[in-house]
Tab-separated table of C-alpha atoms and ligand atoms in Angstrom:
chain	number	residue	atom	x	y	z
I	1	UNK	CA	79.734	75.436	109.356
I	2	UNK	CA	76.334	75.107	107.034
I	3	UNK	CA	74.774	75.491	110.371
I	4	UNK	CA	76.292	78.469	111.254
I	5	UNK	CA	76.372	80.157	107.844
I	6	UNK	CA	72.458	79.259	107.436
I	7	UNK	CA	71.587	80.690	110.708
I	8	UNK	CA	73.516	84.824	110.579
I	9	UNK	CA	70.930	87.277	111.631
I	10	UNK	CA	72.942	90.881	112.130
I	11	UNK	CA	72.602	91.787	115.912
I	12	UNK	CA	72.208	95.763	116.870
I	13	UNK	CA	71.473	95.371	120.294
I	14	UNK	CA	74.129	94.695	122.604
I	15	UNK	CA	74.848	93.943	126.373
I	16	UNK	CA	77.469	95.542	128.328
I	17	UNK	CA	79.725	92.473	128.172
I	18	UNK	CA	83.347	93.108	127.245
I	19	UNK	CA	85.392	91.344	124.843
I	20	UNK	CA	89.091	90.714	126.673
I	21	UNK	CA	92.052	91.183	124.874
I	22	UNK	CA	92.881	87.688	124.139
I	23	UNK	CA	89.715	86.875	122.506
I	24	UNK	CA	89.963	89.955	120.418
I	25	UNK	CA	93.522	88.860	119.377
I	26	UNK	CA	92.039	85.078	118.507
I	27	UNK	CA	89.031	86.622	116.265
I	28	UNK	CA	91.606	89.420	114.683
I	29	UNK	CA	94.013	86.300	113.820
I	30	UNK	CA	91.266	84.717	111.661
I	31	UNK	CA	91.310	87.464	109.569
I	32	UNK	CA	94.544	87.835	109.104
I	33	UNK	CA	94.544	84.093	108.314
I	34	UNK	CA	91.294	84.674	104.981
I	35	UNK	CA	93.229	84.570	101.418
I	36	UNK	CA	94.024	88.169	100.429
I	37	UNK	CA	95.663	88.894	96.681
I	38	UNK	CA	99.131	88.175	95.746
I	39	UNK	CA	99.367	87.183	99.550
I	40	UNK	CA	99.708	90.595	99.704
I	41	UNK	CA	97.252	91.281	102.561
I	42	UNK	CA	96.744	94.676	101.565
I	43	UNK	CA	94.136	95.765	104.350
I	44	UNK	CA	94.170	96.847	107.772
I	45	UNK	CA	91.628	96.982	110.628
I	46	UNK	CA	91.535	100.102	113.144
I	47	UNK	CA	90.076	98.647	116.789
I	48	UNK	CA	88.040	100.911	118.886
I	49	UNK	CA	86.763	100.873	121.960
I	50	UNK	CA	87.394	103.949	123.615
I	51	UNK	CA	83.954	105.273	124.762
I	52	UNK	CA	84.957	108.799	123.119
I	53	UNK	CA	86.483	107.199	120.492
I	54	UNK	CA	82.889	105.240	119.771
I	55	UNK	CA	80.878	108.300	120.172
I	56	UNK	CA	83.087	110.276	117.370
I	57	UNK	CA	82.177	107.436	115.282
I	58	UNK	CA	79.231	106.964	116.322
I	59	UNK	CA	78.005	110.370	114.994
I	60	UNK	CA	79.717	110.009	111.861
I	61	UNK	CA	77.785	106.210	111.535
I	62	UNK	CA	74.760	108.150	111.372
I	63	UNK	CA	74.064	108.029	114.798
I	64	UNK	CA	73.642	104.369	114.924
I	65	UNK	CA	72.642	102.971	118.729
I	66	UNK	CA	74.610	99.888	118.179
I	67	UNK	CA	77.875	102.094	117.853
I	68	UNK	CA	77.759	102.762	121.476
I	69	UNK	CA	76.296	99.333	122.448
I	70	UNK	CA	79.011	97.354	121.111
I	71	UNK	CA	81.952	96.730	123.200
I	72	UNK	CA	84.081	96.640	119.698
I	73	UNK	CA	84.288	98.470	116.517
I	74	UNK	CA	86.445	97.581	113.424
I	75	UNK	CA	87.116	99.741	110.717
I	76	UNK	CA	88.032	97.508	107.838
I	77	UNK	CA	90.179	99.573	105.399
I	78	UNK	CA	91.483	98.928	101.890
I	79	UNK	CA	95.110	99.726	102.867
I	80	UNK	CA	98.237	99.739	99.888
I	81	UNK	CA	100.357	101.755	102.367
I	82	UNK	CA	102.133	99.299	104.124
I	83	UNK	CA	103.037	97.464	100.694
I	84	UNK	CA	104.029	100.827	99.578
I	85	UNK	CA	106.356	101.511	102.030
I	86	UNK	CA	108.089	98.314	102.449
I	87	UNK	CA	108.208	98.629	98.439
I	88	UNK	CA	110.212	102.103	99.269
I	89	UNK	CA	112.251	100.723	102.160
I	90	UNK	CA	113.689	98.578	99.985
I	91	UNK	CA	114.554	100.724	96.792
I	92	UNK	CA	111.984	98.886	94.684
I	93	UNK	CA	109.662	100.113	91.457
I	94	UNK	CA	106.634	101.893	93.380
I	95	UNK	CA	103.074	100.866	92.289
I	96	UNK	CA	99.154	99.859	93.733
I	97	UNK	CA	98.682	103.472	94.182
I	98	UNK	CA	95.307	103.470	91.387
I	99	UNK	CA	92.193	102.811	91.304
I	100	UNK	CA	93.229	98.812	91.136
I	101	UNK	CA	95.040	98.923	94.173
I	102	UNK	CA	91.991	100.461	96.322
I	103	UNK	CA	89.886	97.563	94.607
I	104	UNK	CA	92.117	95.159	95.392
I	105	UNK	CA	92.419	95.944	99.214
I	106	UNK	CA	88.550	96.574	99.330
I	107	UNK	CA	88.230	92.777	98.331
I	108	UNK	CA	91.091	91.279	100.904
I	109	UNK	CA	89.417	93.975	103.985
I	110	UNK	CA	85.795	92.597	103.159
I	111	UNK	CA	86.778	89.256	103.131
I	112	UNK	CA	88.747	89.873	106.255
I	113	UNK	CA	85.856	90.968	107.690
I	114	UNK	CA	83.636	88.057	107.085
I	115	UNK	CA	86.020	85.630	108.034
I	116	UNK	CA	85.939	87.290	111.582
I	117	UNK	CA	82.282	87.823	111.614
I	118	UNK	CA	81.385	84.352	111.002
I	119	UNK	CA	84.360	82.984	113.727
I	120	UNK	CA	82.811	85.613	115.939
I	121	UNK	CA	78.895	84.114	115.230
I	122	UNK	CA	80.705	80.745	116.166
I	123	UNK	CA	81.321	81.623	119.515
I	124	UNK	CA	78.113	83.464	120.388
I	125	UNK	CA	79.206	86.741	119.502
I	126	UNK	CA	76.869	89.344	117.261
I	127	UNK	CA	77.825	91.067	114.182
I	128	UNK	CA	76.672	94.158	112.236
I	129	UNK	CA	78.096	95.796	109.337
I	130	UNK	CA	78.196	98.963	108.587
I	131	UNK	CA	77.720	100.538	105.229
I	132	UNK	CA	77.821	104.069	106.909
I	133	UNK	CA	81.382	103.549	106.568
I	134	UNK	CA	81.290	104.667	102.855
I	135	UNK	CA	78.988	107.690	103.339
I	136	UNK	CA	81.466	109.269	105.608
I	137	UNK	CA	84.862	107.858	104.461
I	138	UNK	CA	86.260	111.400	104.473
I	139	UNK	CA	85.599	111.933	107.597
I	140	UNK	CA	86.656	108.747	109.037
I	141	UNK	CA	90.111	108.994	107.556
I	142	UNK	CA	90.313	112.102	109.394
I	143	UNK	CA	89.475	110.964	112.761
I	144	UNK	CA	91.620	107.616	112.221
I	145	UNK	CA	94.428	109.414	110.246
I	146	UNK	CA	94.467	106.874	107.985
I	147	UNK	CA	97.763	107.604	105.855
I	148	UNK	CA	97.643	108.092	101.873
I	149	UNK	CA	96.816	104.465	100.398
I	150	UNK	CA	94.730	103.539	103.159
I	151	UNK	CA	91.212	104.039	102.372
I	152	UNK	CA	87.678	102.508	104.816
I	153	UNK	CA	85.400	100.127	103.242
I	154	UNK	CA	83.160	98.479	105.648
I	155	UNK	CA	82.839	98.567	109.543
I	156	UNK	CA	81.855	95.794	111.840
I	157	UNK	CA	80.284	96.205	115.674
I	158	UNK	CA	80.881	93.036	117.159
I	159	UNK	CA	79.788	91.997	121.239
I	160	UNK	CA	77.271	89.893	123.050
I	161	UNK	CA	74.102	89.886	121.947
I	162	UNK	CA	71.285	91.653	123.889
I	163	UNK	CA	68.348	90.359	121.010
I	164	UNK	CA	66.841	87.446	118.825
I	165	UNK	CA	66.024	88.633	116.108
I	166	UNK	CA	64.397	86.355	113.384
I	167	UNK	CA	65.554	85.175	110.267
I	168	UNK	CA	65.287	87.817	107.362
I	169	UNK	CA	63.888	86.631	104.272
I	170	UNK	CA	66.239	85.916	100.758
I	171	UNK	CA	65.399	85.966	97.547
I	172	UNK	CA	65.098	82.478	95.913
I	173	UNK	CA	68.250	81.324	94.916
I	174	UNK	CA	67.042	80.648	91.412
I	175	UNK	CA	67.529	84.135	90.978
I	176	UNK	CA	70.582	84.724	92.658
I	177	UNK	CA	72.398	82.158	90.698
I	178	UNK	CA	73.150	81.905	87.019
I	179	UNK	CA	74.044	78.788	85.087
I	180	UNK	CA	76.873	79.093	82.877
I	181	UNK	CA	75.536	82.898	81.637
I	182	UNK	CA	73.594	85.303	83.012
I	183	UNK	CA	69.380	85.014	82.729
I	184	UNK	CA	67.463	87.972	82.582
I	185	UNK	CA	64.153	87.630	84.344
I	186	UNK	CA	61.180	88.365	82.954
I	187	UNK	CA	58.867	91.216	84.565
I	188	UNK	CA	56.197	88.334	85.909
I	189	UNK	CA	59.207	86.752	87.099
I	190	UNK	CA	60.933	89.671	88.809
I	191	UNK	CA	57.564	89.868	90.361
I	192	UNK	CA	57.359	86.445	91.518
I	193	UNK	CA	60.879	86.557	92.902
I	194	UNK	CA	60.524	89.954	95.392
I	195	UNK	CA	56.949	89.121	96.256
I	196	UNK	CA	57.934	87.605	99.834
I	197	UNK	CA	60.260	90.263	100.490
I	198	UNK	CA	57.866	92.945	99.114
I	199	UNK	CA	55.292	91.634	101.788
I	200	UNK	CA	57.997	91.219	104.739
I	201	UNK	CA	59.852	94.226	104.163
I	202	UNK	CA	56.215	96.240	104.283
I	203	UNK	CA	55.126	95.144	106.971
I	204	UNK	CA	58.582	95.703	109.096
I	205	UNK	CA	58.817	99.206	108.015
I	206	UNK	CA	54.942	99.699	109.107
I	207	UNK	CA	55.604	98.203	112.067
I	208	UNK	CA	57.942	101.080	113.111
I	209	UNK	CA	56.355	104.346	114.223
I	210	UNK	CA	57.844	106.264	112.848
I	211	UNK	CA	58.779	104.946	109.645
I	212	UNK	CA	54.814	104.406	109.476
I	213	UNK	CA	54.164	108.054	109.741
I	214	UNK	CA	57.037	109.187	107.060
I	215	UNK	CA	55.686	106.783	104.533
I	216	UNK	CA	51.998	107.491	105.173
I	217	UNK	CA	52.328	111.323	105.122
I	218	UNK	CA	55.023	111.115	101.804
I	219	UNK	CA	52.370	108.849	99.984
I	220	UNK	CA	54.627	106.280	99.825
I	221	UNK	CA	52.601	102.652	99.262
I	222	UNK	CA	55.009	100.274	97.639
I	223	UNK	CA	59.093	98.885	99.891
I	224	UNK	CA	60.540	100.043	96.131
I	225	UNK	CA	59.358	103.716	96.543
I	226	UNK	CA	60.527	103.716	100.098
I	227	UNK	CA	63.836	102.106	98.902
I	228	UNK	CA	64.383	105.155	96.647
I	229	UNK	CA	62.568	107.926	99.102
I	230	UNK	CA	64.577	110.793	100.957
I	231	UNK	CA	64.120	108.142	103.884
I	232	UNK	CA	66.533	105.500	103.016
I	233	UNK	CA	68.761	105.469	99.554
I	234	UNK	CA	67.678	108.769	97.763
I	235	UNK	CA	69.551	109.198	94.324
I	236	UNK	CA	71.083	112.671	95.247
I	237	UNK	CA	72.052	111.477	98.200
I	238	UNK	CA	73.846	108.479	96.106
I	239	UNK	CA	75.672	111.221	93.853
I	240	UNK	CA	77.041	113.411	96.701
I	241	UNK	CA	78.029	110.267	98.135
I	242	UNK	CA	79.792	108.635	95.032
I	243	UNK	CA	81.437	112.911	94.135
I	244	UNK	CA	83.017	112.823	98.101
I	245	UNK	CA	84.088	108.840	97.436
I	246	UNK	CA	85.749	109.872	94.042
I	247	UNK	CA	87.461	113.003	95.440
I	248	UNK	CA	88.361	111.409	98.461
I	249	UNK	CA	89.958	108.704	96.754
I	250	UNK	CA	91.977	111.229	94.358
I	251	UNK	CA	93.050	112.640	97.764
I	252	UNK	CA	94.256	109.069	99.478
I	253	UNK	CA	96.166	108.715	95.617
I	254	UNK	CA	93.823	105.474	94.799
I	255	UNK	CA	92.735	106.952	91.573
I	256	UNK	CA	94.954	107.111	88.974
M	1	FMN	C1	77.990	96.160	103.559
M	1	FMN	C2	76.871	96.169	104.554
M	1	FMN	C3	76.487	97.348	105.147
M	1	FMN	C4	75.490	97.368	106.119
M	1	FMN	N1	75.197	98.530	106.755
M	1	FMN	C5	74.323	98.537	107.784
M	1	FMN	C6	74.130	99.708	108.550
M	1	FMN	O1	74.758	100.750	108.331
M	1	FMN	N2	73.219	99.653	109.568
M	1	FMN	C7	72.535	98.520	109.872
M	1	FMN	O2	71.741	98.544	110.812
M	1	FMN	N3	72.716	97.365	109.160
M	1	FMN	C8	73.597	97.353	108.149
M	1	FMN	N4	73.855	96.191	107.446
M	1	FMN	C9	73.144	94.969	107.792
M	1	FMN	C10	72.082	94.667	106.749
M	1	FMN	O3	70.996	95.544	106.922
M	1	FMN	C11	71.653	93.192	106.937
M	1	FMN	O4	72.743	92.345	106.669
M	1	FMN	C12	70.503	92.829	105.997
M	1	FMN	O5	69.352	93.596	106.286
M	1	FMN	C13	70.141	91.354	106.138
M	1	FMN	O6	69.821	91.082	107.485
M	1	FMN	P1	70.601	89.956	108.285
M	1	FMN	O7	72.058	90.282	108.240
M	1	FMN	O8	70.049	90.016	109.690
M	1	FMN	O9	70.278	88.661	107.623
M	1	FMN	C14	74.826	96.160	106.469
M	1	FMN	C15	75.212	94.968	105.846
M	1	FMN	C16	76.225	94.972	104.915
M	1	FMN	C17	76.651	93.657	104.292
């Protein structure tokens, strides 16, 4: 298990190798074996592999290659529906449709989804999340028609791996990990702690094309500004995001 853990590199480049039904069912039961609150397992996964299927997500992922590559896509979702309804079936006080709820099945659908990442690592299998899932939740519960109370949080492409990919780098686990109460770093020590990753992440992004030529002709010389540019995680792109995640959520009753 430390083995396994210590070696996860995300995969994004798949062969055409299927995953069979039974081995889909195996990996699925893993998830549905990961602790979830109150026992209350309040997530679900949507399977796809139908080719048209992948290609209507795969435009909303952003256009992500790996979409189509994969033989298997999960759509993790935060999901108080079912809990709802057997709450209604039987005549019972209604709740979990707030803000809680959603937070609650976000938590049991991630875990979930690492629980069946890392059996699906075991076997050979690569894994890639897929944070896409967020920036076009509205959309996605559209072409899923996922009911009221069911809400996606992360996505997973899962097949045979067609790469190697190295390592990435971490930060040091002194500052990932607090001792009784959190330590604030100092600037020199902020410094000190991103300076591998600062020199990695450069020279991955450089090595790209045409992420080289954005960069260059933007002026961008640091990973932080790049981090923060129109090219990756701008802040207005952040705000429409987080306005469609709050309405959406309103609309799927997960707010108040
Ligand atoms: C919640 C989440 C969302 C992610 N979204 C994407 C994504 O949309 N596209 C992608 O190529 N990788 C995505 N990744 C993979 C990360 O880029 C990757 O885990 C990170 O760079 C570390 O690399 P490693 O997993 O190979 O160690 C995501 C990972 C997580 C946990």
């Amino acid at each position: 298990m430390f083995k396994l853990a210590n070696s996860h590199r995300s995969i994004r480049s798949f062969t055409s190798q299927n995953i069979d039904d039974a081995l889909l069912n195996d990996l699925l039961l893993t998830g549905l074996r990961s602790s979830s609150s109150g026992n209350m397992q309040t997530w679900s996964v949507i399977v796809t592999r139908d080719e048209a299927q992948k290609r209507n997500l795969y435009e909303l992922h952003g256009e992500q290659q790996m979409v189509l590559e994969a033989p298997l896509v999960l759509t993790f979702c935060a999901d108080v529906f079912r809990m709802r309804e057997w709450i209604r079936v039987n005549n019972s006080k209604q709740s979990f449709d707030d803000l809680l709820g959603f937070l609650t099945g976000t938590v049991d659908a991630t875990i979930a989804a690492q629980t069946i990442s890392l059996t699906a690592e075991s076997i050979g299998l690569g894994i890639c999340y897929m944070g896409t899932t967020w920036w076009a939740a509205d959309q996605i519960i559209e072409l899923l028609e996922l009911p009221q109370g069911v809400f996606p949080v992360t996505s997973l492409v899962i097949g045979h791996p067609a790469e190697n990919p190295p390592l990435r780098d971490r930060l040091p686990i002194e500052v990932m990990v607090h001792q009784e109460k959190y330590q604030r770093l100092s600037d020199a020590e902020i410094r000190a702690a991103h300076a591998d990753r600062e020199e990695k992440a450069w020279a991955r992004y450089n090595a790209i094309e045409s992420v080289r030529t954005k960069i260059a002709d933007a002026g961008i010389t640091k990973v932080t500004d790049y981090y923060t540019s129109d090219f990756k995680y701008p802040k207005a792109l952040h705000q429409r995001i987080s306005k469609m995640l709050m309405a959406t959520l309103q609309a799927q009753g997960l707010w108040l």
